[in-house]
GROMACS .gro file of C-alpha atoms in nm:
model
  401
    1MET     CA    1   1.074  -2.127   3.087
    2THR     CA    2   0.728  -2.284   3.069
    3SER     CA    3   0.449  -2.049   2.953
    4THR     CA    4   0.098  -2.042   3.084
    5ALA     CA    5  -0.027  -2.196   2.758
    6GLU     CA    6   0.230  -2.475   2.761
    7GLN     CA    7   0.149  -2.532   3.132
    8MET     CA    8  -0.233  -2.575   3.050
    9ARG     CA    9  -0.161  -2.789   2.748
   10ALA     CA   10   0.056  -3.037   2.959
   11TRP     CA   11  -0.255  -3.073   3.186
   12THR     CA   12  -0.420  -3.414   3.080
   13GLY     CA   13  -0.692  -3.408   3.351
   14PRO     CA   14  -1.044  -3.235   3.341
   15ALA     CA   15  -1.061  -2.913   3.146
   16ILE     CA   16  -1.232  -2.735   3.438
   17LEU     CA   17  -0.892  -2.751   3.607
   18THR     CA   18  -0.697  -2.569   3.348
   19PHE     CA   19  -0.736  -2.212   3.487
   20GLY     CA   20  -0.878  -2.069   3.819
   21PHE     CA   21  -1.184  -1.896   3.657
   22ARG     CA   22  -1.323  -2.233   3.537
   23PRO     CA   23  -1.406  -2.422   3.865
   24PHE     CA   24  -1.488  -2.128   4.069
   25PHE     CA   25  -1.712  -1.944   3.833
   26PHE     CA   26  -1.901  -2.243   3.750
   27THR     CA   27  -1.951  -2.375   4.095
   28ALA     CA   28  -2.034  -2.022   4.230
   29THR     CA   29  -2.320  -1.973   4.002
   30VAL     CA   30  -2.450  -2.309   4.030
   31TRP     CA   31  -2.450  -2.278   4.409
   32ALA     CA   32  -2.604  -1.928   4.388
   33ALA     CA   33  -2.908  -2.089   4.190
   34LEU     CA   34  -2.920  -2.384   4.410
   35ALA     CA   35  -2.898  -2.207   4.734
   36MET     CA   36  -3.186  -1.974   4.633
   37ALA     CA   37  -3.391  -2.273   4.522
   38LEU     CA   38  -3.348  -2.412   4.864
   39TRP     CA   39  -3.394  -2.086   5.058
   40VAL     CA   40  -3.734  -1.979   4.920
   41PRO     CA   41  -3.904  -2.289   5.057
   42MET     CA   42  -3.703  -2.266   5.374
   43LEU     CA   43  -3.817  -1.919   5.430
   44SER     CA   44  -4.181  -2.018   5.397
   45GLY     CA   45  -4.134  -2.331   5.624
   46HIS     CA   46  -4.189  -2.589   5.363
   47LEU     CA   47  -3.816  -2.708   5.359
   48MET     CA   48  -3.583  -2.781   5.644
   49VAL     CA   49  -3.213  -2.779   5.584
   50PRO     CA   50  -2.992  -2.918   5.874
   51THR     CA   51  -2.809  -2.598   5.928
   52ALA     CA   52  -2.737  -2.428   6.275
   53PHE     CA   53  -2.811  -2.096   6.100
   54ASP     CA   54  -3.153  -1.935   6.084
   55PRO     CA   55  -3.278  -1.927   5.729
   56VAL     CA   56  -3.209  -1.560   5.660
   57SER     CA   57  -2.848  -1.595   5.809
   58TRP     CA   58  -2.775  -1.895   5.608
   59HIS     CA   59  -2.887  -1.732   5.289
   60ALA     CA   60  -2.683  -1.424   5.367
   61HIS     CA   61  -2.374  -1.621   5.459
   62GLU     CA   62  -2.381  -1.843   5.147
   63PHE     CA   63  -2.423  -1.567   4.904
   64LEU     CA   64  -2.161  -1.335   5.063
   65PHE     CA   65  -1.897  -1.573   5.193
   66GLY     CA   66  -1.987  -1.882   4.982
   67TYR     CA   67  -2.081  -1.729   4.641
   68LEU     CA   68  -1.858  -1.421   4.659
   69GLY     CA   69  -1.564  -1.618   4.808
   70ALA     CA   70  -1.561  -1.850   4.504
   71VAL     CA   71  -1.593  -1.562   4.256
   72ILE     CA   72  -1.308  -1.358   4.438
   73ALA     CA   73  -1.086  -1.699   4.400
   74GLY     CA   74  -1.180  -1.742   4.035
   75PHE     CA   75  -1.104  -1.380   3.954
   76LEU     CA   76  -0.775  -1.361   4.164
   77LEU     CA   77  -0.639  -1.688   4.052
   78THR     CA   78  -0.677  -1.568   3.686
   79ALA     CA   79  -0.571  -1.205   3.743
   80VAL     CA   80  -0.283  -1.246   3.981
   81PRO     CA   81  -0.077  -1.433   3.718
   82ASN     CA   82  -0.120  -1.143   3.489
   83TRP     CA   83  -0.026  -0.878   3.768
   84THR     CA   84   0.294  -1.089   3.873
   85GLY     CA   85   0.409  -1.260   3.560
   86ARG     CA   86   0.400  -1.594   3.733
   87LEU     CA   87   0.234  -1.927   3.627
   88PRO     CA   88  -0.127  -1.983   3.748
   89ILE     CA   89  -0.222  -2.265   3.976
   90VAL     CA   90  -0.380  -2.554   3.759
   91GLY     CA   91  -0.453  -2.919   3.791
   92TRP     CA   92  -0.499  -3.101   4.110
   93ARG     CA   93  -0.373  -2.813   4.333
   94LEU     CA   94  -0.663  -2.602   4.176
   95GLY     CA   95  -0.894  -2.900   4.235
   96MET     CA   96  -0.789  -2.910   4.613
   97LEU     CA   97  -0.884  -2.550   4.646
   98ALA     CA   98  -1.221  -2.607   4.490
   99GLY     CA   99  -1.262  -2.913   4.707
  100LEU     CA  100  -1.184  -2.706   5.022
  101TRP     CA  101  -1.471  -2.445   4.908
  102LEU     CA  102  -1.715  -2.741   4.861
  103MET     CA  103  -1.632  -2.876   5.199
  104GLY     CA  104  -1.716  -2.529   5.348
  105ARG     CA  105  -2.055  -2.531   5.184
  106VAL     CA  106  -2.141  -2.891   5.314
  107ALA     CA  107  -2.018  -2.788   5.660
  108VAL     CA  108  -2.240  -2.492   5.691
  109ALA     CA  109  -2.536  -2.677   5.535
  110ILE     CA  110  -2.517  -2.968   5.810
  111SER     CA  111  -2.395  -2.738   6.089
  112GLY     CA  112  -2.689  -2.831   6.299
  113SER     CA  113  -2.518  -3.165   6.385
  114VAL     CA  114  -2.167  -3.061   6.386
  115PRO     CA  115  -1.968  -2.859   6.657
  116ALA     CA  116  -1.972  -2.490   6.561
  117VAL     CA  117  -1.600  -2.467   6.584
  118LEU     CA  118  -1.552  -2.744   6.328
  119VAL     CA  119  -1.804  -2.588   6.112
  120ALA     CA  120  -1.618  -2.254   6.129
  121LEU     CA  121  -1.274  -2.436   6.061
  122ALA     CA  122  -1.405  -2.620   5.763
  123ASP     CA  123  -1.543  -2.307   5.605
  124LEU     CA  124  -1.257  -2.088   5.679
  125ALA     CA  125  -0.994  -2.339   5.563
  126PHE     CA  126  -1.041  -2.255   5.197
  127GLN     CA  127  -1.022  -1.888   5.238
  128ALA     CA  128  -0.716  -1.924   5.458
  129VAL     CA  129  -0.539  -2.140   5.218
  130PHE     CA  130  -0.619  -1.934   4.913
  131ALA     CA  131  -0.507  -1.599   5.087
  132LEU     CA  132  -0.175  -1.771   5.169
  133LEU     CA  133  -0.146  -1.880   4.797
  134ILE     CA  134  -0.220  -1.524   4.678
  135ALA     CA  135   0.016  -1.367   4.940
  136ARG     CA  136   0.297  -1.595   4.814
  137GLU     CA  137   0.246  -1.507   4.450
  138ILE     CA  138   0.224  -1.131   4.521
  139ALA     CA  139   0.547  -1.158   4.732
  140ALA     CA  140   0.723  -1.372   4.494
  141GLY     CA  141   0.618  -1.141   4.194
  142LYS     CA  142   0.705  -0.829   4.393
  143ASN     CA  143   0.367  -0.693   4.290
  144TRP     CA  144   0.344  -0.464   4.596
  145ARG     CA  145   0.082  -0.249   4.441
  146ASN     CA  146  -0.180  -0.513   4.476
  147LEU     CA  147  -0.108  -0.568   4.854
  148ILE     CA  148  -0.439  -0.359   4.903
  149VAL     CA  149  -0.634  -0.651   4.753
  150LEU     CA  150  -0.473  -0.890   4.983
  151ALA     CA  151  -0.554  -0.660   5.272
  152MET     CA  152  -0.929  -0.643   5.169
  153LEU     CA  153  -0.928  -1.016   5.133
  154GLY     CA  154  -0.801  -1.040   5.481
  155VAL     CA  155  -1.081  -0.832   5.602
  156PHE     CA  156  -1.327  -1.031   5.432
  157ILE     CA  157  -1.203  -1.352   5.595
  158LEU     CA  158  -1.217  -1.184   5.934
  159GLY     CA  159  -1.585  -1.103   5.869
  160ASN     CA  160  -1.657  -1.462   5.783
  161ALA     CA  161  -1.497  -1.571   6.109
  162LEU     CA  162  -1.691  -1.302   6.311
  163PHE     CA  163  -2.019  -1.431   6.139
  164HIS     CA  164  -1.957  -1.777   6.260
  165TRP     CA  165  -1.876  -1.646   6.609
  166GLU     CA  166  -2.198  -1.461   6.613
  167ALA     CA  167  -2.404  -1.745   6.483
  168ALA     CA  168  -2.260  -1.984   6.743
  169LYS     CA  169  -2.365  -1.740   7.023
  170GLY     CA  170  -2.721  -1.741   6.902
  171ASP     CA  171  -2.711  -1.403   6.760
  172TYR     CA  172  -2.899  -1.292   6.439
  173ALA     CA  173  -2.586  -1.302   6.218
  174ALA     CA  174  -2.763  -1.173   5.903
  175GLN     CA  175  -2.743  -0.820   6.076
  176GLY     CA  176  -2.427  -0.867   6.270
  177TYR     CA  177  -2.068  -0.732   6.258
  178GLY     CA  178  -1.938  -1.016   6.065
  179LEU     CA  179  -2.197  -0.966   5.780
  180ARG     CA  180  -2.128  -0.585   5.760
  181LEU     CA  181  -1.754  -0.639   5.781
  182GLY     CA  182  -1.760  -0.896   5.500
  183LEU     CA  183  -1.996  -0.699   5.297
  184GLY     CA  184  -1.811  -0.373   5.355
  185ALA     CA  185  -1.478  -0.553   5.221
  186GLY     CA  186  -1.670  -0.688   4.913
  187ILE     CA  187  -1.803  -0.332   4.826
  188MET     CA  188  -1.456  -0.182   4.877
  189MET     CA  189  -1.306  -0.452   4.645
  190ILE     CA  190  -1.572  -0.360   4.386
  191ALA     CA  191  -1.484   0.008   4.422
  192VAL     CA  192  -1.106  -0.043   4.391
  193ILE     CA  193  -1.090  -0.312   4.112
  194GLY     CA  194  -1.404  -0.185   3.933
  195GLY     CA  195  -1.242   0.153   3.945
  196ARG     CA  196  -0.960   0.001   3.751
  197ILE     CA  197  -1.151  -0.224   3.496
  198VAL     CA  198  -1.466  -0.014   3.435
  199PRO     CA  199  -1.294   0.278   3.274
  200SER     CA  200  -1.010   0.071   3.120
  201PHE     CA  201  -1.267  -0.175   2.935
  202THR     CA  202  -1.473   0.126   2.842
  203ARG     CA  203  -1.178   0.324   2.693
  204ASN     CA  204  -1.071   0.005   2.503
  205TRP     CA  205  -1.420  -0.028   2.359
  206LEU     CA  206  -1.473   0.322   2.267
  207VAL     CA  207  -1.119   0.353   2.111
  208LYS     CA  208  -1.214   0.062   1.869
  209ARG     CA  209  -1.519   0.250   1.774
  210ARG     CA  210  -1.293   0.560   1.703
  211SER     CA  211  -1.476   0.755   1.966
  212THR     CA  212  -1.290   1.076   2.109
  213ALA     CA  213  -1.506   1.103   2.405
  214LEU     CA  214  -1.331   0.887   2.640
  215PRO     CA  215  -1.354   0.803   3.013
  216VAL     CA  216  -1.132   0.975   3.260
  217PRO     CA  217  -0.829   0.748   3.328
  218PRO     CA  218  -0.856   0.538   3.652
  219MET     CA  219  -0.717   0.648   3.990
  220GLN     CA  220  -0.700   1.027   3.951
  221PRO     CA  221  -0.697   1.229   4.277
  222PHE     CA  222  -1.074   1.258   4.266
  223ASP     CA  223  -1.085   0.877   4.270
  224LYS     CA  224  -0.871   0.844   4.574
  225VAL     CA  225  -1.097   1.101   4.756
  226ALA     CA  226  -1.401   0.912   4.665
  227LEU     CA  227  -1.238   0.572   4.780
  228ALA     CA  228  -1.126   0.727   5.112
  229ALA     CA  229  -1.481   0.863   5.167
  230LEU     CA  230  -1.630   0.520   5.098
  231LEU     CA  231  -1.378   0.359   5.342
  232VAL     CA  232  -1.464   0.595   5.614
  233ALA     CA  233  -1.834   0.536   5.550
  234LEU     CA  234  -1.814   0.167   5.553
  235GLY     CA  235  -1.609   0.175   5.875
  236LEU     CA  236  -1.874   0.381   6.044
  237TRP     CA  237  -2.148   0.156   5.912
  238VAL     CA  238  -1.967  -0.155   6.051
  239VAL     CA  239  -1.940  -0.024   6.401
  240LEU     CA  240  -2.229   0.225   6.424
  241PRO     CA  241  -2.484   0.106   6.170
  242LEU     CA  242  -2.777   0.320   6.289
  243GLY     CA  243  -2.571   0.630   6.381
  244THR     CA  244  -2.655   0.973   6.231
  245PRO     CA  245  -2.277   1.018   6.151
  246THR     CA  246  -2.298   0.700   5.954
  247GLY     CA  247  -2.586   0.811   5.748
  248LEU     CA  248  -2.418   1.140   5.662
  249ALA     CA  249  -2.096   0.967   5.562
  250LEU     CA  250  -2.288   0.735   5.350
  251VAL     CA  251  -2.458   1.025   5.154
  252LEU     CA  252  -2.125   1.168   5.090
  253ALA     CA  253  -1.969   0.851   4.961
  254GLY     CA  254  -2.290   0.781   4.753
  255VAL     CA  255  -2.257   1.125   4.592
  256LEU     CA  256  -1.884   1.099   4.520
  257HIS     CA  257  -1.914   0.771   4.360
  258ALA     CA  258  -2.203   0.858   4.155
  259LEU     CA  259  -1.993   1.135   4.025
  260ARG     CA  260  -1.706   0.899   3.978
  261LEU     CA  261  -1.913   0.676   3.770
  262ALA     CA  262  -2.048   0.971   3.560
  263ARG     CA  263  -1.667   1.034   3.451
  264TRP     CA  264  -1.634   0.695   3.280
  265ALA     CA  265  -1.868   0.766   2.973
  266GLY     CA  266  -2.104   0.462   3.045
  267HIS     CA  267  -2.377   0.652   2.845
  268ARG     CA  268  -2.175   0.592   2.530
  269THR     CA  269  -2.160   0.214   2.564
  270PHE     CA  270  -2.540   0.107   2.514
  271ALA     CA  271  -2.453  -0.061   2.182
  272GLU     CA  272  -2.264  -0.330   2.390
  273PRO     CA  273  -2.434  -0.464   2.694
  274LEU     CA  274  -2.102  -0.639   2.801
  275VAL     CA  275  -1.963  -0.296   2.867
  276THR     CA  276  -2.272  -0.120   2.980
  277VAL     CA  277  -2.331  -0.391   3.255
  278LEU     CA  278  -2.010  -0.288   3.424
  279HIS     CA  279  -2.161   0.057   3.468
  280ALA     CA  280  -2.484  -0.075   3.579
  281GLY     CA  281  -2.302  -0.293   3.840
  282TYR     CA  282  -2.096  -0.016   3.970
  283ALA     CA  283  -2.406   0.210   3.993
  284PHE     CA  284  -2.546  -0.009   4.275
  285VAL     CA  285  -2.236   0.114   4.482
  286PRO     CA  286  -2.359   0.464   4.525
  287LEU     CA  287  -2.732   0.363   4.507
  288GLY     CA  288  -2.659   0.119   4.803
  289ALA     CA  289  -2.482   0.396   4.998
  290LEU     CA  290  -2.767   0.637   4.946
  291ALA     CA  291  -3.044   0.376   5.013
  292LEU     CA  292  -2.874   0.284   5.342
  293ALA     CA  293  -2.828   0.641   5.425
  294VAL     CA  294  -3.186   0.730   5.378
  295GLU     CA  295  -3.297   0.408   5.594
  296ILE     CA  296  -3.058   0.532   5.871
  297LEU     CA  297  -3.179   0.887   5.850
  298ALA     CA  298  -3.541   0.817   5.781
  299PRO     CA  299  -3.619   0.469   5.915
  300GLY     CA  300  -3.887   0.265   5.751
  301SER     CA  301  -3.807   0.391   5.392
  302PHE     CA  302  -3.669   0.073   5.255
  303GLY     CA  303  -3.615  -0.153   5.552
  304MET     CA  304  -3.260  -0.206   5.650
  305ALA     CA  305  -3.239  -0.564   5.462
  306GLY     CA  306  -3.400  -0.410   5.152
  307ALA     CA  307  -3.157  -0.128   5.153
  308GLN     CA  308  -2.872  -0.356   5.207
  309HIS     CA  309  -2.969  -0.559   4.910
  310PHE     CA  310  -2.877  -0.282   4.683
  311TRP     CA  311  -2.509  -0.366   4.782
  312MET     CA  312  -2.550  -0.743   4.826
  313ALA     CA  313  -2.760  -0.838   4.537
  314GLY     CA  314  -2.711  -0.534   4.320
  315ALA     CA  315  -2.346  -0.436   4.345
  316ILE     CA  316  -2.188  -0.766   4.425
  317GLY     CA  317  -2.451  -0.967   4.216
  318LEU     CA  318  -2.442  -0.774   3.902
  319MET     CA  319  -2.078  -0.687   3.901
  320THR     CA  320  -1.945  -1.040   3.955
  321LEU     CA  321  -2.193  -1.143   3.679
  322ALA     CA  322  -2.042  -0.870   3.459
  323VAL     CA  323  -1.679  -0.972   3.538
  324MET     CA  324  -1.750  -1.349   3.502
  325THR     CA  325  -1.922  -1.317   3.162
  326ARG     CA  326  -1.635  -1.103   3.029
  327ALA     CA  327  -1.369  -1.303   3.157
  328THR     CA  328  -1.506  -1.622   3.044
  329LEU     CA  329  -1.553  -1.504   2.686
  330GLY     CA  330  -1.209  -1.348   2.683
  331HIS     CA  331  -1.025  -1.658   2.832
  332THR     CA  332  -1.200  -1.901   2.607
  333GLY     CA  333  -1.136  -1.709   2.281
  334GLN     CA  334  -1.475  -1.589   2.208
  335ASN     CA  335  -1.585  -1.239   2.083
  336LEU     CA  336  -1.633  -0.989   2.346
  337THR     CA  337  -1.990  -0.926   2.288
  338ALA     CA  338  -2.300  -1.018   2.480
  339GLY     CA  339  -2.549  -1.242   2.313
  340ALA     CA  340  -2.916  -1.270   2.386
  341GLY     CA  341  -2.879  -1.529   2.663
  342THR     CA  342  -2.614  -1.289   2.847
  343VAL     CA  343  -2.859  -0.998   2.823
  344ILE     CA  344  -3.137  -1.205   2.969
  345ILE     CA  345  -2.900  -1.308   3.259
  346TYR     CA  346  -2.823  -0.928   3.330
  347LEU     CA  347  -3.194  -0.833   3.315
  348ALA     CA  348  -3.322  -1.120   3.536
  349LEU     CA  349  -3.061  -1.007   3.799
  350ILE     CA  350  -3.137  -0.651   3.786
  351LEU     CA  351  -3.510  -0.725   3.814
  352SER     CA  352  -3.459  -0.951   4.105
  353VAL     CA  353  -3.281  -0.682   4.290
  354PHE     CA  354  -3.559  -0.435   4.256
  355ALA     CA  355  -3.820  -0.691   4.334
  356ARG     CA  356  -3.646  -0.782   4.663
  357VAL     CA  357  -3.600  -0.401   4.760
  358ALA     CA  358  -3.951  -0.336   4.672
  359GLY     CA  359  -4.064  -0.617   4.907
  360GLY     CA  360  -3.910  -0.397   5.188
  361VAL     CA  361  -4.115  -0.081   5.071
  362TRP     CA  362  -4.450  -0.268   5.045
  363PRO     CA  363  -4.465  -0.533   5.327
  364GLU     CA  364  -4.807  -0.639   5.243
  365VAL     CA  365  -4.687  -0.799   4.921
  366SER     CA  366  -4.327  -0.878   5.055
  367GLY     CA  367  -4.381  -1.258   5.025
  368THR     CA  368  -4.482  -1.238   4.655
  369LEU     CA  369  -4.210  -1.004   4.564
  370THR     CA  370  -3.944  -1.211   4.757
  371THR     CA  371  -4.054  -1.523   4.579
  372ALA     CA  372  -4.046  -1.332   4.251
  373ALA     CA  373  -3.693  -1.217   4.328
  374GLY     CA  374  -3.586  -1.564   4.403
  375LEU     CA  375  -3.713  -1.705   4.078
  376LEU     CA  376  -3.555  -1.424   3.879
  377TRP     CA  377  -3.224  -1.475   4.071
  378ILE     CA  378  -3.229  -1.853   3.968
  379VAL     CA  379  -3.289  -1.749   3.611
  380ALA     CA  380  -2.980  -1.522   3.623
  381TYR     CA  381  -2.745  -1.770   3.780
  382GLY     CA  382  -2.885  -2.079   3.656
  383GLY     CA  383  -2.864  -1.897   3.311
  384PHE     CA  384  -2.499  -1.832   3.351
  385ALA     CA  385  -2.436  -2.188   3.430
  386ILE     CA  386  -2.610  -2.319   3.135
  387VAL     CA  387  -2.498  -2.056   2.881
  388TYR     CA  388  -2.137  -2.032   2.993
  389GLY     CA  389  -2.106  -2.394   3.140
  390LYS     CA  390  -2.019  -2.527   2.803
  391LEU     CA  391  -1.709  -2.279   2.781
  392LEU     CA  392  -1.597  -2.340   3.130
  393LEU     CA  393  -1.614  -2.724   3.131
  394ARG     CA  394  -1.424  -2.792   2.809
  395LEU     CA  395  -1.134  -2.646   2.620
  396PRO     CA  396  -1.160  -2.486   2.271
  397ALA     CA  397  -1.064  -2.716   1.985
  398ALA     CA  398  -0.752  -2.549   1.922
  399ARG     CA  399  -0.630  -2.602   2.290
  400ARG     CA  400  -0.748  -2.980   2.274
  401ALA     CA  401  -0.532  -3.042   1.949
   0.00000   0.00000   0.00000
């Protein structure tokens, strides 16, 4: 039977198409930096992009469904072969998927001159094909445990479809049902998958250091209660975003997930930022829940968009950077340790999040803070593309031989 390594060695095309994480991690981060570089002057009226979306909705869509959609693809195309024991998708089939994703980005960018239904179909084509491929792999490998991941992916795709529908009607899609549904699916993915990998990677690192104070193993009864509470809170937030029951449910979910995180021994990992950042990324899950709860129960505290950014830019932004840096190092044969460039990437993203949230707290300087947040964002994602691009775009010498 052909092994994964043999399949990749047999491929004679571009190195970027030898494994799913390569094209999607690289293009996702390039797009995240480029889209922000376009959005800041769009917001100030100094640049016009021929999209039918308003500037804020375009920005929200392209990060949530564009960027995150690509990172999910890169992660699952790399993880699912490990889950199922089946060969990964490589070569031109992988290139076709990446091309579909790129088609979606172009379609949304020029949607001002294209019928809305064609824009939606072009953007959803990648996600639909990708979901079918993942479903086939999970079914063929009888990996029923991870059907929950496929279900969350389905909700994420439904959110994107709703976003397009709301935008086509002329609604403010950046605060619509589609955005909340897609964001809720993304946060739930972090809670489920992050709840597996954060304590596991932490345990592995602490064991190597002969530490006896280890994190609680994943998916204990407490974890299931916390996940159920988050699911209920997210569901209420999608359908009743300003309701008092939603605010109270978010408080409960935030507290439970803060306690969940505290059980994973993150305070013992400061010697290795590659591990610590996983805990920092997950911390934005309860922080976002609590910030949204405060804004719902005491309007004007953060501004709804500012509170939402704890999830959008914080939880999703930092956790995806944490996973991409670790996966890229691991799958390209590098030491699992964060260099200076990687630490700068993490810090720039964290500072970007707090600058953006501060803009909602102090509206008199929101323009300056939003610009600063955008520049720091570009440093983070552009920095990833520069620092990790050389690993993603070429094979190690041993593989080329």
